[in-house]
Coordinates of C-alpha atoms in Angstrom, one line a residue:
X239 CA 7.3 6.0 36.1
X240 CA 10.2 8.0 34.0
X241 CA 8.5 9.5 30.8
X242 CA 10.4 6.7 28.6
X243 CA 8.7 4.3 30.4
X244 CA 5.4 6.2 30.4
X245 CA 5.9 7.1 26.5
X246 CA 6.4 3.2 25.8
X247 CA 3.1 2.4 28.1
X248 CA 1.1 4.6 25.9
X249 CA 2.5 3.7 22.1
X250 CA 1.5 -0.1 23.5
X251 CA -1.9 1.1 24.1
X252 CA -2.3 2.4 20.6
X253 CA -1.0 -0.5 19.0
X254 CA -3.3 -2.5 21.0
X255 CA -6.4 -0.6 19.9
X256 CA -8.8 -1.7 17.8
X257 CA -11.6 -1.5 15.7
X258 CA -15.1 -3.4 15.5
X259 CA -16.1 -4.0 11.7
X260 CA -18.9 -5.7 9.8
X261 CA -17.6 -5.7 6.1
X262 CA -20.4 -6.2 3.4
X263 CA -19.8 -6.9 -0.5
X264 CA -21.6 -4.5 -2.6
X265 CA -25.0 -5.5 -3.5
X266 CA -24.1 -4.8 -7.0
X267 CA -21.2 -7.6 -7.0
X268 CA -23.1 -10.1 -5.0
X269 CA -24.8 -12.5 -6.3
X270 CA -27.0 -13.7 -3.7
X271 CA -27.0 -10.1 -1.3
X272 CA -29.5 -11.7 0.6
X273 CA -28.0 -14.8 1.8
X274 CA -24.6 -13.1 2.2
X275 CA -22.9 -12.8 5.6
X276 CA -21.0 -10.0 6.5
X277 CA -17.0 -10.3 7.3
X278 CA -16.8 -9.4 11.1
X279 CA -13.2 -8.5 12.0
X280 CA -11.8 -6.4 14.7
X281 CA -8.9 -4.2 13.2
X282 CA -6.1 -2.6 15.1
X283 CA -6.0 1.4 14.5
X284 CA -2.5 1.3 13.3
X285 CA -3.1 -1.2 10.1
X286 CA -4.3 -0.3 6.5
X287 CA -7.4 -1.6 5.1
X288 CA -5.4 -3.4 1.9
X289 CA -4.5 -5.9 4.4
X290 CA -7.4 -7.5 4.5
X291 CA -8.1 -7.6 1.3
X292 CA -6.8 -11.4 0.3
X293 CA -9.3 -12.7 3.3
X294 CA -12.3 -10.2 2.1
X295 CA -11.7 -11.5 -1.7
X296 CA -11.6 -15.7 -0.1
X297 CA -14.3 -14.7 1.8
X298 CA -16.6 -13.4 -0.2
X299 CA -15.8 -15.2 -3.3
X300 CA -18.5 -17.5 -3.6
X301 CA -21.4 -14.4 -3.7
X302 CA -19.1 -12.7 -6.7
X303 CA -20.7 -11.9 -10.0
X304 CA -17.3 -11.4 -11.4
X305 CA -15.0 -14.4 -10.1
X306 CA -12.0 -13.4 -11.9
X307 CA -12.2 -9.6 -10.3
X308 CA -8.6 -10.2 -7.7
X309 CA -8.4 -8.9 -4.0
X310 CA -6.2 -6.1 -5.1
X311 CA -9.0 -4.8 -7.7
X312 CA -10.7 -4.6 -4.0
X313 CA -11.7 -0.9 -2.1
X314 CA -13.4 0.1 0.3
X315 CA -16.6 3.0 0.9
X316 CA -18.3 3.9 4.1
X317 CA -22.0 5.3 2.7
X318 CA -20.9 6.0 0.0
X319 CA -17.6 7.7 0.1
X320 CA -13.9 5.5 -1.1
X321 CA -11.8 5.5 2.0
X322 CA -8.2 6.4 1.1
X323 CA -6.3 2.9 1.4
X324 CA -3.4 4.8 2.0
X325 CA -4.2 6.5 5.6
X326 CA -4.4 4.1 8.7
X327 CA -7.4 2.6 9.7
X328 CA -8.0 4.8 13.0
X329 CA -7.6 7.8 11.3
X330 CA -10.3 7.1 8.9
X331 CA -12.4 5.9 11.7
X332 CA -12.2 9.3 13.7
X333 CA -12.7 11.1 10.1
X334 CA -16.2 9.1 9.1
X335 CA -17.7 7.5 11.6
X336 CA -19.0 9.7 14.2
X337 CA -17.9 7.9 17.2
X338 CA -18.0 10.4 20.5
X339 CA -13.8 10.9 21.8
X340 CA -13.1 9.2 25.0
X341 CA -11.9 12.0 27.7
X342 CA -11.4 11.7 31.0
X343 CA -14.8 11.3 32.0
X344 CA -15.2 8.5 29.6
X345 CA -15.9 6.3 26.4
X346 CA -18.8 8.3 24.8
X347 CA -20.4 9.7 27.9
X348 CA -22.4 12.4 26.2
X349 CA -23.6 10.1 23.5
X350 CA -27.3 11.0 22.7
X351 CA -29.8 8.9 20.9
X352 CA -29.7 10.0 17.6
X353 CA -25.8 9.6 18.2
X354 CA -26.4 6.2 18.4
X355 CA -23.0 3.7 18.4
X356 CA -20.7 3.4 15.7
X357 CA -19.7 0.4 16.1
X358 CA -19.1 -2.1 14.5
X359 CA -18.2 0.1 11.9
X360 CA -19.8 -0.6 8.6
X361 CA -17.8 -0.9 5.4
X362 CA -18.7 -1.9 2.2
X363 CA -15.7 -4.0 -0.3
X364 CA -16.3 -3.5 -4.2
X365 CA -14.3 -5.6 -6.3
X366 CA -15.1 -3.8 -9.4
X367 CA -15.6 -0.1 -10.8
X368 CA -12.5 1.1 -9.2
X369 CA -13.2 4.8 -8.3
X370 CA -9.8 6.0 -10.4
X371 CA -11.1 9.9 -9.7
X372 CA -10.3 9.2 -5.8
X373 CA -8.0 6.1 -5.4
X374 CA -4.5 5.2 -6.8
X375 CA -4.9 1.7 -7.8
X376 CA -3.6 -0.8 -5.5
X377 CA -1.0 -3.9 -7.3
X378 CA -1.0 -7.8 -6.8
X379 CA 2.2 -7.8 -4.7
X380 CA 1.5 -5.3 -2.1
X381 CA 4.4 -2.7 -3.5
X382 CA 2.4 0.4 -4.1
X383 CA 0.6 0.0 -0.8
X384 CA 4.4 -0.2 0.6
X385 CA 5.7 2.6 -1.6
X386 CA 2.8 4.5 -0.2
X387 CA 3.8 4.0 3.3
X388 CA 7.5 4.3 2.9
X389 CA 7.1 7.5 1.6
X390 CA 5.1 8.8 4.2
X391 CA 8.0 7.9 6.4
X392 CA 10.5 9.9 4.4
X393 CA 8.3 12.7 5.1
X394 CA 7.8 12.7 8.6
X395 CA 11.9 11.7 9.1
X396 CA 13.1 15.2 6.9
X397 CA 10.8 16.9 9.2
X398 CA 12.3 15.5 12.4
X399 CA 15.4 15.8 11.3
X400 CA 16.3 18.5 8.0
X401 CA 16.9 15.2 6.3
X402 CA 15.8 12.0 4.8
X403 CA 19.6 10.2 5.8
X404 CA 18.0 8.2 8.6
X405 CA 15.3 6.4 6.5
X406 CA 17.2 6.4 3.3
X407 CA 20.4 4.8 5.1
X408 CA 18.4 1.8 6.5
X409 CA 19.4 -1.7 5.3
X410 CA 16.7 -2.9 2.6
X411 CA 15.8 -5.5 5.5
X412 CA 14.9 -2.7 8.1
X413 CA 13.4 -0.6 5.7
X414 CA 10.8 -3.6 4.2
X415 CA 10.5 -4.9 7.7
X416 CA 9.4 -1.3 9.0
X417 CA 6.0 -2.0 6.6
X418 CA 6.4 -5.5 7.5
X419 CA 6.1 -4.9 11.4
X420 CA 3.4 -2.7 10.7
X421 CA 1.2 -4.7 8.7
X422 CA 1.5 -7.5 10.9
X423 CA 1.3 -5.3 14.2
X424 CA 4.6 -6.6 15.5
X425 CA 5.1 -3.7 18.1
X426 CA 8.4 -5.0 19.1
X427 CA 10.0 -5.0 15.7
X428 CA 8.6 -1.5 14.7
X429 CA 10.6 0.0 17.7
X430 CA 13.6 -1.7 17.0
X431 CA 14.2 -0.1 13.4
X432 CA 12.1 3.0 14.5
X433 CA 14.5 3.6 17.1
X434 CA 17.0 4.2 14.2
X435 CA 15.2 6.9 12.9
X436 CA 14.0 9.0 15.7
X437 CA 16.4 11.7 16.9
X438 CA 17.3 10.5 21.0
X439 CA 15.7 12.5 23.9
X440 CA 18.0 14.9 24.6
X441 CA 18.0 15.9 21.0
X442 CA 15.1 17.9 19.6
X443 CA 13.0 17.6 16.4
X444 CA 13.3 20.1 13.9
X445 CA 10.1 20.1 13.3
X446 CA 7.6 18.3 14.7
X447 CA 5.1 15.7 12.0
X448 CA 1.6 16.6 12.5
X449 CA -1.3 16.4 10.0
X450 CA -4.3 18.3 11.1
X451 CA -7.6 17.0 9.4
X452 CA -10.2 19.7 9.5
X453 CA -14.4 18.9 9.4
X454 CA -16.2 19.7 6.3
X455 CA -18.8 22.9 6.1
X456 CA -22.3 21.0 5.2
X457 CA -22.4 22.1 1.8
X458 CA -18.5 20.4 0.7
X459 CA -18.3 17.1 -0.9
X460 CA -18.5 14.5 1.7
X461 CA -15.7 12.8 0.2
X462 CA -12.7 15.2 0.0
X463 CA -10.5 16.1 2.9
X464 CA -9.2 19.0 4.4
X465 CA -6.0 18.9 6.2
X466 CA -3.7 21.5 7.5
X467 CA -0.1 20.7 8.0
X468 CA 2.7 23.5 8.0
X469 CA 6.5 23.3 9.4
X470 CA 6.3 23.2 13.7
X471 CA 8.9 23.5 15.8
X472 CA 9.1 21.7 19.1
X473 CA 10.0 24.8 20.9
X474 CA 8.8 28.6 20.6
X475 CA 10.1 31.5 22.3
X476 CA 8.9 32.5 25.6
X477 CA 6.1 35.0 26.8
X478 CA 8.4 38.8 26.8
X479 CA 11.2 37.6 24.1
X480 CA 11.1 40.2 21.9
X481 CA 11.7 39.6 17.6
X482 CA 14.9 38.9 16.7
X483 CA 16.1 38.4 20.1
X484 CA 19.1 36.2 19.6
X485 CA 17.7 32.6 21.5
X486 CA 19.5 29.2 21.9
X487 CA 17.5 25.7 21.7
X488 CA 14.8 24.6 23.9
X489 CA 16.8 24.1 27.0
X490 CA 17.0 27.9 26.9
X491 CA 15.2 29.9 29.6
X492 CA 14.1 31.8 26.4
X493 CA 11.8 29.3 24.7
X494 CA 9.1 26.7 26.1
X495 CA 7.4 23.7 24.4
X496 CA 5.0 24.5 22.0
X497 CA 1.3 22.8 22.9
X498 CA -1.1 21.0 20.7
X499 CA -3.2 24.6 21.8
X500 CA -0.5 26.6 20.5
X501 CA -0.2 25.1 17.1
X502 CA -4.6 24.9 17.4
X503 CA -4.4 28.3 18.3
X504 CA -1.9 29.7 15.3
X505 CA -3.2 27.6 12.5
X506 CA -6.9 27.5 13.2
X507 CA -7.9 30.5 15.5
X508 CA -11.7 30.8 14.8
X509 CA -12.0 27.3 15.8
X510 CA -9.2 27.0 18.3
X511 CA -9.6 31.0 19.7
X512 CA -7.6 29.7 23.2
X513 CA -4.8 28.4 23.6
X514 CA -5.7 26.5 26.6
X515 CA -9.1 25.6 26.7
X516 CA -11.5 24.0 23.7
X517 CA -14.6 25.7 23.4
X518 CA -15.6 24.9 19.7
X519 CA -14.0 22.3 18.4
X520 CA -11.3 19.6 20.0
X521 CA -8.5 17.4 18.9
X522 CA -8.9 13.7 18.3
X523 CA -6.2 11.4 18.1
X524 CA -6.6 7.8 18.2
X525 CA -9.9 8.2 19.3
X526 CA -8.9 10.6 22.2
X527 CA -9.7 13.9 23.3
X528 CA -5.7 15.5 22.9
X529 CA -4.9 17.9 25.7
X530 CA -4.1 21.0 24.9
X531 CA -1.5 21.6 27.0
X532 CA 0.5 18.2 25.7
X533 CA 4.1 19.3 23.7
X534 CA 3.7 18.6 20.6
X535 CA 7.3 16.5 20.3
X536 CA 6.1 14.3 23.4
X537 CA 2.4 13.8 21.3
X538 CA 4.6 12.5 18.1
X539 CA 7.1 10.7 19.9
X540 CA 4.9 7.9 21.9
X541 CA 1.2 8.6 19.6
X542 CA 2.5 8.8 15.9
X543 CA 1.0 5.7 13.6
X544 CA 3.3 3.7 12.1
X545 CA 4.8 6.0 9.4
X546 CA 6.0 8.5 12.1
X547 CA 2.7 11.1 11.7
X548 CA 0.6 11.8 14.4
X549 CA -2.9 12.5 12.4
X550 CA -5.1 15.1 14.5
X551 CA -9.1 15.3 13.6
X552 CA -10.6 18.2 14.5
X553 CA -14.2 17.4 16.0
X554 CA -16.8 20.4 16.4
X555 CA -18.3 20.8 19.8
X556 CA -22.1 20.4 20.8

């Protein structure tokens, strides 16, 4: 199998990947919490959780205390903490809910008992007291949830390419229909306008779109984020080039890919002190151990979510 062939096997994968959930209405808004059943759904990793908002706000209409409250006045914690609506749903999953990476030796082979299963995932919906300290407010039509996204994608294309011409020149068709394919998980038509924007193989990324989410110390608020992100080019020079040594692109004897390790490595070095092995913490992408010898442009290019990133957790060891 050619590496386009393997790239496309693996982007399929992701965007077949899902996610148990058991969705309960806040017993605060409910007005029978008792006799409520939960909303069971299972979610792919690459969708947002305002998507389900219209069916969560049908569903649990007849339990509301407030029945004029509308789905978009709708968010969304896990024990306690509002889940930014803006990042996909995998991501959060890897960030919150403790589930143990698959490797190579398996789905959650060192699982221990007071590890127990994360799934299905348990979320709670409010339709009231929107957390404004935390959450931009979602809108009736869907547009800032799209705005959102779109913008994400602006980001990651400058990156790839020095410029935002690829996303910016797109037909207002492909550029709705890039959300569009998204939101509905319509793989095909994602690749179709994302071709567009990606620069081809024999061209390399400027720099390469990585987020890098980093675990909180016991004692930070468990709902802010940390993330690392800084400009990373696909290619670095070789071991023996010395500074200023005038190099030529990454076809050049002189330079080699640089590795999820590397970048691990250079950003985070008391958590990542080798390069090539993980020995306190490890990278998690869509619910993956990464390895850490993968190029980073080959990572982005067939396991980025929709709006081009490729979101890494970092997950301590032991």
């Amino acid at each position: 199998m050619d590496n386009s062939a393997s790239s496309a096997a693996i982007q399929k994968c992701i965007w077949d990947g899902r996610i148990p959930m058991e969705i309960v209405l806040a017993p605060s808004e409910s007005r029978s919490f008792d006799k409520m059943d939960a909303y069971l759904v299972s979610y792919p990793r690459v969708s947002y959780l305002p998507s389900l908002l219209p069916k969560l706000r049908a569903f649990f209409s007849p339990y509301l205390i407030e029945p004029g409250s509308r789905h978009h006045d709708g968010w969304f914690a896990f024990e306690g903490v509002p889940l930014k609506w803006h990042y996909p749903v995998g991501l959060l999953f890897d960030l919150y809910a403790g589930a143990d990476p698959a490797t190579k030796t398996g789905f959650g082979s060192d699982v221990s008992p007071e590890n127990a299963s994360p799934f299905p995932w348990r979320l709670t919906v409010h339709f009231s007291d929107w957390p404004d300290e935390d959450l931009v407010r979602l809108d009736e039509n869907g547009m800032v949830m799209n705005d959102a996204f779109i913008n994400s994608v602006k980001e990651a294309d400058f990156l790839r390419n020095g410029t935002a011409k690829g996303i910016m020149s797109l037909s207002k068709e492909d550029s709705s229909g890039l959300w569009k394919a998204v939101e509905n998980v319509d793989l095909p038509s994602f690749q179709r306008i994302s071709h567009i924007l990606l620069p081809p193989l024999s061209q390399p990324f400027r720099n390469v779109p990585i987020r890098i989410f980093l675990p909180l110390p016991p004692d930070e608020e468990s709902g802010s984020l940390k993330v690392v992100q800084s400009p990373l080019p696909p290619s670095i020079p070789s071991p023996g080039i010395q500074p200023g040594q005038s190099i030529s692109p990454r076809s050049s004897p002189g330079m080699q890919p640089q590795t999820i390790g590397a970048v691990l490595h250079t950003l985070l070095p008391n958590l990542f002190p080798s390069r090539r092995t993980p020995v306190l913490a490890k990278p998690v992408l869509h619910g993956a151990v990464l390895p850490m010898s993968a190029p980073i442009e080959e990572v982005v290019r067939c396991s980025a979510y929709g709006d081009g990133w490729a979101y890494v957790v970092v997950r301590m060891m032991g």
